[in-house]
Amino acid sequence: MDGHLRRFAEGAARSWEAAPVPRRVALVALTGVTACAGFFSCGHPEEEGRSPASSSAAPKTTAKLVFEPADGAKDVSPASTAKISASGGTLAEARLISDDGKLVGGKIGPDGTSFETSASLEFGRKYLFTGQAKGPDGTPEPFLSSFSTLDPDKVAEVNVNIGDGQPVGVAVPIILRFSAPIKNKAAVERKLKVTCEPATEGSWAWLPDAVGEQAHWRTKEYFEPGTKVHLEVPLFAEDFGDGVYCGTQTLTSDFTIARHQLVQCFVPSHRMQVLRGDAVIMDFPCSYGEGNEVRNTTRSGIHVVTEKYADFYMSNPPYYYNAHERFAVRISNNGEFIHANPQTIGDQGSTNVSNGCVNLSPENAQQYFSSALYGDPVEVTGTSVQLSPSDGEIYDWTYDWETWRGMSALS
């Protein structure tokens, strides 16, 4: 094909460097209508050397094309699939091009009567359908059709805390973090899909976030070991409300719950036990928070392992700065870790002297560290201060089940 389409038919100033189209004829197909008008004219007199009235050529029969979105459509969702349907003919060529020159993936169907994109569109773009269609007489004729996508005030992103194939503990929640506040929580939550094998009762709840919003899916009871979990978050181009739309493509995560490991910490006992199923596999002397102030009291409640570091530098101004600790397993975001502390070995098993962490000997800390997984529960009892939202990111298990369900936007 010779020539280049330089501009949209509506006279937009944006230049196109993409779709070759013959100057002789151009077929413009509106939704449900076939027309040789608009972008170009049929049978250009100057090029043919005679007026249309003097032509003795037989009239052409053309294919009828239907475009989705329709020609001239505006504010189209970029989650839409762009399509062309042909009747009374077939598509010889078809493509969709954005105003920045990108070709959108797609293909013509086996029978030649349809075209469908296979790649997502983008926000705030103009798109052009271009190609050729053949009528019953087999003569190829060019076509053009354009539309534009929604240009939102703000695009927000979402991410998930658990990756594909990641082994996790039985208390793990699924956490979706949104980069902006979500006004249309109910509409968003209806689209979220969690499938468990075996079936497991759970519920979404909405929690505050320093930047945007968080949605957590928590089970009623701890997961059964070996449970297979599939998460699907099909929110691309979803209206979050107040002019905010989702810019993240569909998220999925497939993971399996690992062994049942539970840490039990009865603070007055000065000991820490690690259980696998019903069996105690570790029983260590330890030292908990001194507890003479709220700030250094180990919180009671179900903590969840979120991170671990073989070497970690801790600061708790004005009490200490950049203290080098070994085999540190984080159990809350208020600074509580299970870690090695050689300086308190003489107190471990008899006196609680820490600033709130669980202190172990280096050998015992390393043994526990090697066994810990993201999502393992750590149950602390026997202190006067309860774990709460002010203590960090995963405080999901501080809520009873009915309260948790009531935090769903669909409750």
mmCIF file of C-alpha atoms in Angstrom:
data_model
loop_
_atom_site.group_PDB
_atom_site.id
_atom_site.type_symbol
_atom_site.label_atom_id
_atom_site.label_comp_id
_atom_site.label_asym_id
_atom_site.label_seq_id
_atom_site.Cartn_x
_atom_site.Cartn_y
_atom_site.Cartn_z
ATOM 1 C CA MET A 1 0.000 0.000 0.000
ATOM 2 C CA ASP A 2 1.315 3.519 -0.845
ATOM 3 C CA GLY A 3 0.920 6.737 1.074
ATOM 4 C CA HIS A 4 0.672 7.464 4.788
ATOM 5 C CA LEU A 5 -2.214 8.514 6.981
ATOM 6 C CA ARG A 6 -1.004 11.668 8.642
ATOM 7 C CA ARG A 7 -3.864 12.834 10.772
ATOM 8 C CA PHE A 8 -7.149 11.874 12.333
ATOM 9 C CA ALA A 9 -10.254 12.658 10.289
ATOM 10 C CA GLU A 10 -11.499 15.183 12.825
ATOM 11 C CA GLY A 11 -8.499 17.355 12.059
ATOM 12 C CA ALA A 12 -6.526 16.743 15.249
ATOM 13 C CA ALA A 13 -3.047 18.218 15.145
ATOM 14 C CA ARG A 14 -1.406 15.036 16.383
ATOM 15 C CA SER A 15 0.631 13.357 13.648
ATOM 16 C CA TRP A 16 0.345 9.709 12.687
ATOM 17 C CA GLU A 17 3.251 7.752 11.255
ATOM 18 C CA ALA A 18 1.709 4.361 11.029
ATOM 19 C CA ALA A 19 -1.024 3.182 8.727
ATOM 20 C CA PRO A 20 -0.456 3.088 4.938
ATOM 21 C CA VAL A 21 -3.701 3.832 3.082
ATOM 22 C CA PRO A 22 -4.274 4.259 -0.719
ATOM 23 C CA ARG A 23 -5.392 7.704 -1.829
ATOM 24 C CA ARG A 24 -7.708 6.319 -4.533
ATOM 25 C CA VAL A 25 -10.452 5.134 -2.242
ATOM 26 C CA ALA A 26 -11.154 4.823 1.444
ATOM 27 C CA LEU A 27 -14.025 3.092 3.118
ATOM 28 C CA VAL A 28 -15.198 4.592 6.382
ATOM 29 C CA ALA A 29 -17.400 2.163 8.288
ATOM 30 C CA LEU A 30 -19.441 3.526 11.152
ATOM 31 C CA THR A 31 -21.151 1.262 13.668
ATOM 32 C CA GLY A 32 -23.509 -0.899 11.643
ATOM 33 C CA VAL A 33 -23.043 1.290 8.546
ATOM 34 C CA THR A 34 -20.773 1.116 5.507
ATOM 35 C CA ALA A 35 -19.838 4.412 3.872
ATOM 36 C CA CYS A 36 -17.332 5.689 1.340
ATOM 37 C CA ALA A 37 -17.129 9.094 2.967
ATOM 38 C CA GLY A 38 -15.557 10.972 5.870
ATOM 39 C CA PHE A 39 -11.811 10.345 5.822
ATOM 40 C CA PHE A 40 -11.508 10.204 2.028
ATOM 41 C CA SER A 41 -13.874 10.019 -0.957
ATOM 42 C CA CYS A 42 -14.649 7.106 -3.244
ATOM 43 C CA GLY A 43 -13.335 7.477 -6.797
ATOM 44 C CA HIS A 44 -11.219 10.641 -6.678
ATOM 45 C CA PRO A 45 -12.028 12.592 -9.934
ATOM 46 C CA GLU A 46 -8.583 14.133 -10.343
ATOM 47 C CA GLU A 47 -6.839 10.801 -9.941
ATOM 48 C CA GLU A 48 -9.195 9.004 -12.319
ATOM 49 C CA GLY A 49 -9.096 11.825 -14.877
ATOM 50 C CA ARG A 50 -12.899 12.056 -15.116
ATOM 51 C CA SER A 51 -15.849 13.058 -12.988
ATOM 52 C CA PRO A 52 -17.774 10.430 -10.998
ATOM 53 C CA ALA A 53 -20.771 11.038 -13.252
ATOM 54 C CA SER A 54 -18.796 10.102 -16.371
ATOM 55 C CA SER A 55 -17.558 6.817 -14.952
ATOM 56 C CA SER A 56 -18.834 3.746 -16.706
ATOM 57 C CA ALA A 57 -17.401 1.327 -14.109
ATOM 58 C CA ALA A 58 -19.861 -1.034 -12.433
ATOM 59 C CA PRO A 59 -20.735 -0.054 -8.825
ATOM 60 C CA LYS A 60 -18.800 -1.958 -6.161
ATOM 61 C CA THR A 61 -20.448 -4.017 -3.474
ATOM 62 C CA THR A 62 -18.693 -3.525 -0.125
ATOM 63 C CA ALA A 63 -18.448 -5.403 3.174
ATOM 64 C CA LYS A 64 -20.468 -4.084 6.068
ATOM 65 C CA LEU A 65 -18.207 -3.385 9.083
ATOM 66 C CA VAL A 66 -19.136 -2.840 12.716
ATOM 67 C CA PHE A 67 -16.489 -1.323 14.971
ATOM 68 C CA GLU A 68 -16.330 -1.715 18.745
ATOM 69 C CA PRO A 69 -15.812 0.893 20.090
ATOM 70 C CA ALA A 70 -17.809 2.822 17.523
ATOM 71 C CA ASP A 71 -16.199 5.431 15.312
ATOM 72 C CA GLY A 72 -15.753 8.667 17.266
ATOM 73 C CA ALA A 73 -16.396 7.042 20.660
ATOM 74 C CA LYS A 74 -14.856 8.883 23.616
ATOM 75 C CA ASP A 75 -13.940 7.960 27.201
ATOM 76 C CA VAL A 76 -13.654 4.298 26.276
ATOM 77 C CA SER A 77 -12.409 2.071 29.097
ATOM 78 C CA PRO A 78 -8.879 0.843 28.309
ATOM 79 C CA ALA A 79 -9.988 -2.521 29.670
ATOM 80 C CA SER A 80 -12.219 -2.865 26.600
ATOM 81 C CA THR A 81 -11.436 -5.308 23.815
ATOM 82 C CA ALA A 82 -11.411 -3.544 20.454
ATOM 83 C CA LYS A 83 -13.220 -5.490 17.714
ATOM 84 C CA ILE A 84 -14.265 -5.378 14.097
ATOM 85 C CA SER A 85 -17.069 -7.549 12.687
ATOM 86 C CA ALA A 86 -17.584 -7.981 8.948
ATOM 87 C CA SER A 87 -20.687 -9.154 7.115
ATOM 88 C CA GLY A 88 -21.107 -9.461 3.377
ATOM 89 C CA GLY A 89 -17.366 -9.813 3.053
ATOM 90 C CA THR A 90 -14.129 -10.487 4.908
ATOM 91 C CA LEU A 91 -11.236 -8.635 6.460
ATOM 92 C CA ALA A 92 -8.061 -8.820 4.408
ATOM 93 C CA GLU A 93 -6.008 -6.691 6.797
ATOM 94 C CA ALA A 94 -6.817 -5.129 10.170
ATOM 95 C CA ARG A 95 -4.830 -3.391 12.847
ATOM 96 C CA LEU A 96 -5.246 -0.949 15.694
ATOM 97 C CA ILE A 97 -2.679 1.815 16.210
ATOM 98 C CA SER A 98 -2.342 4.279 19.076
ATOM 99 C CA ASP A 99 -1.547 7.956 18.645
ATOM 100 C CA ASP A 100 2.040 7.334 19.807
ATOM 101 C CA GLY A 101 2.551 4.900 16.940
ATOM 102 C CA LYS A 102 2.244 1.647 18.894
ATOM 103 C CA LEU A 103 0.580 -1.311 17.219
ATOM 104 C CA VAL A 104 -1.902 -3.023 19.546
ATOM 105 C CA GLY A 105 -1.683 -6.800 19.451
ATOM 106 C CA GLY A 106 -4.610 -8.534 17.777
ATOM 107 C CA LYS A 107 -5.568 -10.884 14.972
ATOM 108 C CA ILE A 108 -8.200 -11.665 12.374
ATOM 109 C CA GLY A 109 -10.398 -14.687 13.100
ATOM 110 C CA PRO A 110 -10.081 -17.920 11.093
ATOM 111 C CA ASP A 111 -13.065 -17.150 8.850
ATOM 112 C CA GLY A 112 -11.916 -13.597 8.162
ATOM 113 C CA THR A 113 -15.090 -11.975 9.492
ATOM 114 C CA SER A 114 -13.735 -10.644 12.783
ATOM 115 C CA PHE A 115 -10.751 -8.899 14.326
ATOM 116 C CA GLU A 116 -10.070 -8.687 18.052
ATOM 117 C CA THR A 117 -7.268 -7.148 20.104
ATOM 118 C CA SER A 118 -5.307 -9.321 22.503
ATOM 119 C CA ALA A 119 -3.448 -6.559 24.360
ATOM 120 C CA SER A 120 -4.750 -3.893 26.712
ATOM 121 C CA LEU A 121 -5.321 -0.317 25.675
ATOM 122 C CA GLU A 122 -3.893 2.656 27.559
ATOM 123 C CA PHE A 123 -5.482 5.587 29.361
ATOM 124 C CA GLY A 124 -5.713 8.920 27.543
ATOM 125 C CA ARG A 125 -4.952 7.699 24.034
ATOM 126 C CA LYS A 126 -6.513 8.009 20.588
ATOM 127 C CA TYR A 127 -6.699 4.837 18.528
ATOM 128 C CA LEU A 128 -7.189 4.177 14.834
ATOM 129 C CA PHE A 129 -8.575 1.054 13.180
ATOM 130 C CA THR A 130 -7.099 0.681 9.710
ATOM 131 C CA GLY A 131 -6.904 -2.076 7.129
ATOM 132 C CA GLN A 132 -8.737 -3.505 4.130
ATOM 133 C CA ALA A 133 -12.004 -5.345 3.730
ATOM 134 C CA LYS A 134 -13.125 -7.401 0.737
ATOM 135 C CA GLY A 135 -16.693 -7.322 -0.504
ATOM 136 C CA PRO A 136 -18.424 -10.163 -2.390
ATOM 137 C CA ASP A 137 -16.530 -9.298 -5.560
ATOM 138 C CA GLY A 138 -13.201 -9.724 -3.737
ATOM 139 C CA THR A 139 -12.041 -6.160 -4.275
ATOM 140 C CA PRO A 140 -10.055 -4.879 -1.254
ATOM 141 C CA GLU A 141 -11.128 -1.483 0.058
ATOM 142 C CA PRO A 142 -9.469 0.447 2.889
ATOM 143 C CA PHE A 143 -11.287 1.358 6.070
ATOM 144 C CA LEU A 144 -10.651 3.777 8.934
ATOM 145 C CA SER A 145 -12.328 4.271 12.304
ATOM 146 C CA SER A 146 -11.110 6.019 15.450
ATOM 147 C CA PHE A 147 -11.930 6.315 19.145
ATOM 148 C CA SER A 148 -10.304 7.671 22.312
ATOM 149 C CA THR A 149 -9.876 6.204 25.788
ATOM 150 C CA LEU A 150 -10.642 7.619 29.195
ATOM 151 C CA ASP A 151 -8.151 10.132 30.585
ATOM 152 C CA PRO A 152 -8.615 9.972 34.394
ATOM 153 C CA ASP A 153 -7.636 12.595 36.959
ATOM 154 C CA LYS A 154 -5.426 10.048 38.713
ATOM 155 C CA VAL A 155 -4.248 6.499 38.116
ATOM 156 C CA ALA A 156 -3.676 4.334 41.201
ATOM 157 C CA GLU A 157 -1.703 1.100 41.478
ATOM 158 C CA VAL A 158 -2.274 -2.022 43.548
ATOM 159 C CA ASN A 159 0.147 -4.729 44.666
ATOM 160 C CA VAL A 160 -0.104 -7.990 46.586
ATOM 161 C CA ASN A 161 2.063 -9.279 49.438
ATOM 162 C CA ILE A 162 2.419 -12.923 48.337
ATOM 163 C CA GLY A 163 4.188 -13.981 45.165
ATOM 164 C CA ASP A 164 3.584 -17.026 42.981
ATOM 165 C CA GLY A 165 4.895 -20.172 44.619
ATOM 166 C CA GLN A 166 5.937 -18.432 47.831
ATOM 167 C CA PRO A 167 5.754 -20.774 50.849
ATOM 168 C CA VAL A 168 3.820 -19.103 53.663
ATOM 169 C CA GLY A 169 2.639 -19.842 57.177
ATOM 170 C CA VAL A 170 -0.843 -20.737 58.359
ATOM 171 C CA ALA A 171 -1.722 -17.265 59.716
ATOM 172 C CA VAL A 172 -0.865 -15.373 56.545
ATOM 173 C CA PRO A 173 -3.377 -12.788 55.293
ATOM 174 C CA ILE A 174 -3.595 -11.748 51.655
ATOM 175 C CA ILE A 175 -2.846 -8.025 51.563
ATOM 176 C CA LEU A 176 -3.678 -5.685 48.690
ATOM 177 C CA ARG A 177 -2.079 -2.249 48.963
ATOM 178 C CA PHE A 178 -3.644 0.568 46.956
ATOM 179 C CA SER A 179 -1.676 3.737 46.236
ATOM 180 C CA ALA A 180 -4.739 5.959 46.678
ATOM 181 C CA PRO A 181 -7.855 5.975 48.871
ATOM 182 C CA ILE A 182 -10.692 3.825 47.517
ATOM 183 C CA LYS A 183 -14.148 5.378 47.602
ATOM 184 C CA ASN A 184 -15.944 2.586 45.714
ATOM 185 C CA LYS A 185 -14.865 -0.173 48.099
ATOM 186 C CA ALA A 186 -17.907 -2.404 47.576
ATOM 187 C CA ALA A 187 -17.546 -2.406 43.778
ATOM 188 C CA VAL A 188 -13.832 -3.191 44.094
ATOM 189 C CA GLU A 189 -14.343 -5.949 46.652
ATOM 190 C CA ARG A 190 -16.952 -7.693 44.480
ATOM 191 C CA LYS A 191 -14.280 -8.214 41.823
ATOM 192 C CA LEU A 192 -11.683 -9.753 44.137
ATOM 193 C CA LYS A 193 -11.493 -13.538 43.933
ATOM 194 C CA VAL A 194 -9.874 -15.936 46.409
ATOM 195 C CA THR A 195 -10.175 -19.684 45.765
ATOM 196 C CA CYS A 196 -8.867 -22.262 48.229
ATOM 197 C CA GLU A 197 -8.450 -26.012 47.927
ATOM 198 C CA PRO A 198 -9.723 -27.357 50.258
ATOM 199 C CA ALA A 199 -12.429 -24.694 50.665
ATOM 200 C CA THR A 200 -11.529 -22.286 53.467
ATOM 201 C CA GLU A 201 -13.732 -19.668 55.114
ATOM 202 C CA GLY A 202 -12.319 -16.157 54.895
ATOM 203 C CA SER A 203 -13.327 -12.536 54.455
ATOM 204 C CA TRP A 204 -11.987 -9.251 53.167
ATOM 205 C CA ALA A 205 -11.601 -6.289 55.498
ATOM 206 C CA TRP A 206 -10.529 -2.725 54.719
ATOM 207 C CA LEU A 207 -7.734 -1.232 56.810
ATOM 208 C CA PRO A 208 -6.140 2.219 56.807
ATOM 209 C CA ASP A 209 -2.845 2.918 55.088
ATOM 210 C CA ALA A 210 -0.439 5.830 55.373
ATOM 211 C CA VAL A 211 -0.593 6.437 51.605
ATOM 212 C CA GLY A 212 -3.797 4.900 50.269
ATOM 213 C CA GLU A 213 -5.815 1.913 51.400
ATOM 214 C CA GLN A 214 -5.335 -1.754 52.254
ATOM 215 C CA ALA A 215 -7.673 -4.713 51.790
ATOM 216 C CA HIS A 216 -6.802 -7.860 53.763
ATOM 217 C CA TRP A 217 -8.285 -11.324 53.242
ATOM 218 C CA ARG A 218 -8.035 -13.362 56.449
ATOM 219 C CA THR A 219 -9.274 -16.822 57.274
ATOM 220 C CA LYS A 220 -11.632 -17.529 60.169
ATOM 221 C CA GLU A 221 -9.160 -20.054 61.590
ATOM 222 C CA TYR A 222 -5.581 -20.741 60.639
ATOM 223 C CA PHE A 223 -5.122 -22.300 57.194
ATOM 224 C CA GLU A 224 -4.767 -26.059 56.938
ATOM 225 C CA PRO A 225 -1.233 -27.020 55.843
ATOM 226 C CA GLY A 226 -1.048 -27.802 52.133
ATOM 227 C CA THR A 227 -3.988 -25.556 51.191
ATOM 228 C CA LYS A 228 -3.654 -24.277 47.626
ATOM 229 C CA VAL A 229 -4.685 -20.647 47.218
ATOM 230 C CA HIS A 230 -5.466 -18.756 44.012
ATOM 231 C CA LEU A 231 -5.908 -14.979 44.050
ATOM 232 C CA GLU A 232 -7.244 -12.934 41.148
ATOM 233 C CA VAL A 233 -7.436 -9.136 41.186
ATOM 234 C CA PRO A 234 -9.038 -8.043 37.869
ATOM 235 C CA LEU A 235 -9.143 -4.320 38.573
ATOM 236 C CA PHE A 236 -7.498 -2.714 35.535
ATOM 237 C CA ALA A 237 -9.411 0.488 34.645
ATOM 238 C CA GLU A 238 -11.778 -0.010 37.600
ATOM 239 C CA ASP A 239 -13.363 3.221 38.827
ATOM 240 C CA PHE A 240 -12.110 3.725 42.406
ATOM 241 C CA GLY A 241 -14.159 6.900 42.786
ATOM 242 C CA ASP A 242 -13.334 10.623 42.904
ATOM 243 C CA GLY A 243 -11.696 10.492 39.474
ATOM 244 C CA VAL A 244 -9.255 7.716 40.437
ATOM 245 C CA TYR A 245 -8.929 4.624 38.223
ATOM 246 C CA CYS A 246 -6.825 1.496 38.557
ATOM 247 C CA GLY A 247 -3.763 1.357 36.327
ATOM 248 C CA THR A 248 -2.564 -2.113 37.338
ATOM 249 C CA GLN A 249 -3.181 -4.999 34.975
ATOM 250 C CA THR A 250 -4.937 -8.069 36.396
ATOM 251 C CA LEU A 251 -2.926 -9.458 39.317
ATOM 252 C CA THR A 252 -2.833 -13.143 40.167
ATOM 253 C CA SER A 253 -0.997 -15.164 42.771
ATOM 254 C CA ASP A 254 -0.885 -18.911 43.306
ATOM 255 C CA PHE A 255 0.703 -20.204 46.465
ATOM 256 C CA THR A 256 0.528 -23.101 48.902
ATOM 257 C CA ILE A 257 0.328 -23.015 52.691
ATOM 258 C CA ALA A 258 3.388 -24.704 54.179
ATOM 259 C CA ARG A 259 3.691 -26.733 57.402
ATOM 260 C CA HIS A 260 1.784 -25.707 60.522
ATOM 261 C CA GLN A 261 4.359 -23.917 62.667
ATOM 262 C CA LEU A 262 3.299 -21.929 65.693
ATOM 263 C CA VAL A 263 5.387 -20.020 68.254
ATOM 264 C CA GLN A 264 3.959 -19.787 71.767
ATOM 265 C CA CYS A 265 5.279 -17.125 74.121
ATOM 266 C CA PHE A 266 3.926 -17.085 77.680
ATOM 267 C CA VAL A 267 5.863 -14.072 78.920
ATOM 268 C CA PRO A 268 5.942 -14.892 82.682
ATOM 269 C CA SER A 269 7.526 -18.272 81.847
ATOM 270 C CA HIS A 270 10.671 -16.736 80.306
ATOM 271 C CA ARG A 271 10.533 -19.458 77.668
ATOM 272 C CA MET A 272 9.582 -19.684 73.978
ATOM 273 C CA GLN A 273 8.189 -22.844 72.396
ATOM 274 C CA VAL A 274 7.980 -23.688 68.693
ATOM 275 C CA LEU A 275 5.348 -26.235 67.674
ATOM 276 C CA ARG A 276 4.898 -28.178 64.439
ATOM 277 C CA GLY A 277 1.371 -29.448 64.497
ATOM 278 C CA ASP A 278 0.957 -30.680 68.087
ATOM 279 C CA ALA A 279 4.639 -31.459 68.645
ATOM 280 C CA VAL A 280 7.042 -29.106 70.449
ATOM 281 C CA ILE A 281 10.185 -28.995 68.284
ATOM 282 C CA MET A 282 12.003 -26.164 70.128
ATOM 283 C CA ASP A 283 11.802 -24.993 73.742
ATOM 284 C CA PHE A 284 14.203 -22.160 74.506
ATOM 285 C CA PRO A 285 14.925 -19.960 77.515
ATOM 286 C CA CYS A 286 14.388 -16.328 76.559
ATOM 287 C CA SER A 287 13.957 -12.812 77.849
ATOM 288 C CA TYR A 288 10.925 -10.707 76.921
ATOM 289 C CA GLY A 289 10.253 -6.980 77.344
ATOM 290 C CA GLU A 290 11.032 -5.634 80.781
ATOM 291 C CA GLY A 291 7.477 -4.384 81.057
ATOM 292 C CA ASN A 292 7.977 -1.543 83.502
ATOM 293 C CA GLU A 293 6.708 0.856 80.807
ATOM 294 C CA VAL A 294 4.249 0.507 77.930
ATOM 295 C CA ARG A 295 7.039 1.118 75.435
ATOM 296 C CA ASN A 296 9.070 -1.939 76.536
ATOM 297 C CA THR A 297 6.203 -4.353 77.100
ATOM 298 C CA THR A 298 5.984 -7.271 74.653
ATOM 299 C CA ARG A 299 2.473 -7.061 73.198
ATOM 300 C CA SER A 300 0.014 -9.857 73.904
ATOM 301 C CA GLY A 301 -1.917 -11.209 70.925
ATOM 302 C CA ILE A 302 -1.378 -13.106 67.691
ATOM 303 C CA HIS A 303 1.600 -11.663 65.862
ATOM 304 C CA VAL A 304 2.580 -12.734 62.344
ATOM 305 C CA VAL A 305 6.103 -13.201 60.991
ATOM 306 C CA THR A 306 6.706 -10.647 58.219
ATOM 307 C CA GLU A 307 10.479 -10.487 57.662
ATOM 308 C CA LYS A 308 13.756 -12.023 58.731
ATOM 309 C CA TYR A 309 17.373 -10.903 58.505
ATOM 310 C CA ALA A 310 20.571 -12.754 59.340
ATOM 311 C CA ASP A 311 22.054 -9.348 60.237
ATOM 312 C CA PHE A 312 19.999 -6.339 61.213
ATOM 313 C CA TYR A 313 20.747 -2.932 62.721
ATOM 314 C CA MET A 314 18.140 -1.765 65.222
ATOM 315 C CA SER A 315 17.539 1.678 66.672
ATOM 316 C CA ASN A 316 15.184 2.716 69.456
ATOM 317 C CA PRO A 317 15.973 6.358 70.208
ATOM 318 C CA PRO A 318 16.987 7.539 72.724
ATOM 319 C CA TYR A 319 17.741 4.128 74.216
ATOM 320 C CA TYR A 320 20.051 2.711 71.540
ATOM 321 C CA TYR A 321 21.162 3.339 67.971
ATOM 322 C CA ASN A 322 22.278 0.952 65.208
ATOM 323 C CA ALA A 323 22.600 -2.058 67.473
ATOM 324 C CA HIS A 324 23.843 -4.984 65.383
ATOM 325 C CA GLU A 325 21.571 -7.988 65.970
ATOM 326 C CA ARG A 326 21.792 -11.466 64.490
ATOM 327 C CA PHE A 327 19.054 -13.816 63.255
ATOM 328 C CA ALA A 328 16.272 -11.241 63.601
ATOM 329 C CA VAL A 329 12.691 -12.327 62.805
ATOM 330 C CA ARG A 330 10.196 -9.441 62.714
ATOM 331 C CA ILE A 331 6.805 -10.128 64.308
ATOM 332 C CA SER A 332 5.324 -6.608 64.310
ATOM 333 C CA ASN A 333 6.030 -3.153 62.923
ATOM 334 C CA ASN A 334 6.458 -1.578 66.365
ATOM 335 C CA GLY A 335 9.988 -3.006 66.576
ATOM 336 C CA GLU A 336 9.266 -6.443 68.025
ATOM 337 C CA PHE A 337 11.679 -9.133 66.810
ATOM 338 C CA ILE A 338 12.741 -12.566 67.902
ATOM 339 C CA HIS A 339 16.530 -12.313 67.726
ATOM 340 C CA ALA A 340 19.873 -13.254 69.227
ATOM 341 C CA ASN A 341 21.189 -11.142 72.069
ATOM 342 C CA PRO A 342 24.359 -12.479 73.724
ATOM 343 C CA GLN A 343 24.242 -9.661 76.286
ATOM 344 C CA THR A 344 21.094 -11.054 77.946
ATOM 345 C CA ILE A 345 22.057 -14.725 78.043
ATOM 346 C CA GLY A 346 22.417 -14.507 81.827
ATOM 347 C CA ASP A 347 18.795 -13.278 82.055
ATOM 348 C CA GLN A 348 17.264 -15.628 79.516
ATOM 349 C CA GLY A 349 15.036 -18.138 81.229
ATOM 350 C CA SER A 350 14.710 -16.134 84.438
ATOM 351 C CA THR A 351 14.202 -12.382 83.922
ATOM 352 C CA ASN A 352 12.601 -10.161 81.297
ATOM 353 C CA VAL A 353 14.960 -7.287 80.503
ATOM 354 C CA SER A 354 14.548 -6.417 76.800
ATOM 355 C CA ASN A 355 12.967 -3.368 75.197
ATOM 356 C CA GLY A 356 10.094 -5.547 73.963
ATOM 357 C CA CYS A 357 11.846 -8.069 71.722
ATOM 358 C CA VAL A 358 12.224 -11.773 72.416
ATOM 359 C CA ASN A 359 15.918 -12.379 73.183
ATOM 360 C CA LEU A 360 17.511 -15.777 72.532
ATOM 361 C CA SER A 361 21.044 -17.116 72.579
ATOM 362 C CA PRO A 362 22.819 -16.971 69.194
ATOM 363 C CA GLU A 363 22.558 -20.753 68.747
ATOM 364 C CA ASN A 364 18.862 -20.902 69.598
ATOM 365 C CA ALA A 365 18.074 -17.790 67.561
ATOM 366 C CA GLN A 366 19.760 -19.283 64.501
ATOM 367 C CA GLN A 367 17.826 -22.529 64.871
ATOM 368 C CA TYR A 368 14.507 -20.718 65.072
ATOM 369 C CA PHE A 369 15.492 -18.272 62.301
ATOM 370 C CA SER A 370 16.104 -21.152 59.897
ATOM 371 C CA SER A 371 12.576 -22.480 60.470
ATOM 372 C CA ALA A 372 10.587 -19.228 60.283
ATOM 373 C CA LEU A 373 8.370 -18.360 57.300
ATOM 374 C CA TYR A 374 6.374 -15.307 56.330
ATOM 375 C CA GLY A 375 2.884 -15.783 57.765
ATOM 376 C CA ASP A 376 3.805 -17.965 60.770
ATOM 377 C CA PRO A 377 1.747 -17.095 63.859
ATOM 378 C CA VAL A 378 3.478 -16.031 67.076
ATOM 379 C CA GLU A 379 1.033 -16.148 69.997
ATOM 380 C CA VAL A 380 2.080 -13.952 72.922
ATOM 381 C CA THR A 381 0.216 -14.052 76.240
ATOM 382 C CA GLY A 382 0.695 -12.836 79.810
ATOM 383 C CA THR A 383 1.324 -9.085 79.440
ATOM 384 C CA SER A 384 -0.771 -6.016 80.167
ATOM 385 C CA VAL A 385 -0.558 -4.424 76.709
ATOM 386 C CA GLN A 386 -2.435 -5.870 73.743
ATOM 387 C CA LEU A 387 -1.274 -5.862 70.134
ATOM 388 C CA SER A 388 -3.228 -3.170 68.265
ATOM 389 C CA PRO A 389 -3.384 -1.274 64.959
ATOM 390 C CA SER A 390 -0.761 1.144 66.294
ATOM 391 C CA ASP A 391 1.738 -1.733 66.409
ATOM 392 C CA GLY A 392 2.079 -2.365 62.738
ATOM 393 C CA GLU A 393 0.967 -3.835 59.495
ATOM 394 C CA ILE A 394 -0.443 -7.260 60.365
ATOM 395 C CA TYR A 395 -2.698 -7.009 63.371
ATOM 396 C CA ASP A 396 -5.507 -8.900 61.635
ATOM 397 C CA TRP A 397 -5.805 -11.571 64.321
ATOM 398 C CA THR A 398 -6.528 -9.028 67.055
ATOM 399 C CA TYR A 399 -10.124 -8.912 65.750
ATOM 400 C CA ASP A 400 -12.669 -11.600 66.517
ATOM 401 C CA TRP A 401 -14.301 -13.163 63.485
ATOM 402 C CA GLU A 402 -17.583 -11.256 63.562
ATOM 403 C CA THR A 403 -15.802 -7.931 63.936
ATOM 404 C CA TRP A 404 -13.496 -8.825 61.063
ATOM 405 C CA ARG A 405 -16.392 -9.719 58.772
ATOM 406 C CA GLY A 406 -18.053 -6.436 59.666
ATOM 407 C CA MET A 407 -15.030 -4.604 58.232
ATOM 408 C CA SER A 408 -15.878 -5.887 54.745
ATOM 409 C CA ALA A 409 -17.414 -3.327 52.389
ATOM 410 C CA LEU A 410 -20.047 -5.959 51.569
ATOM 411 C CA SER A 411 -21.131 -6.636 55.145
#
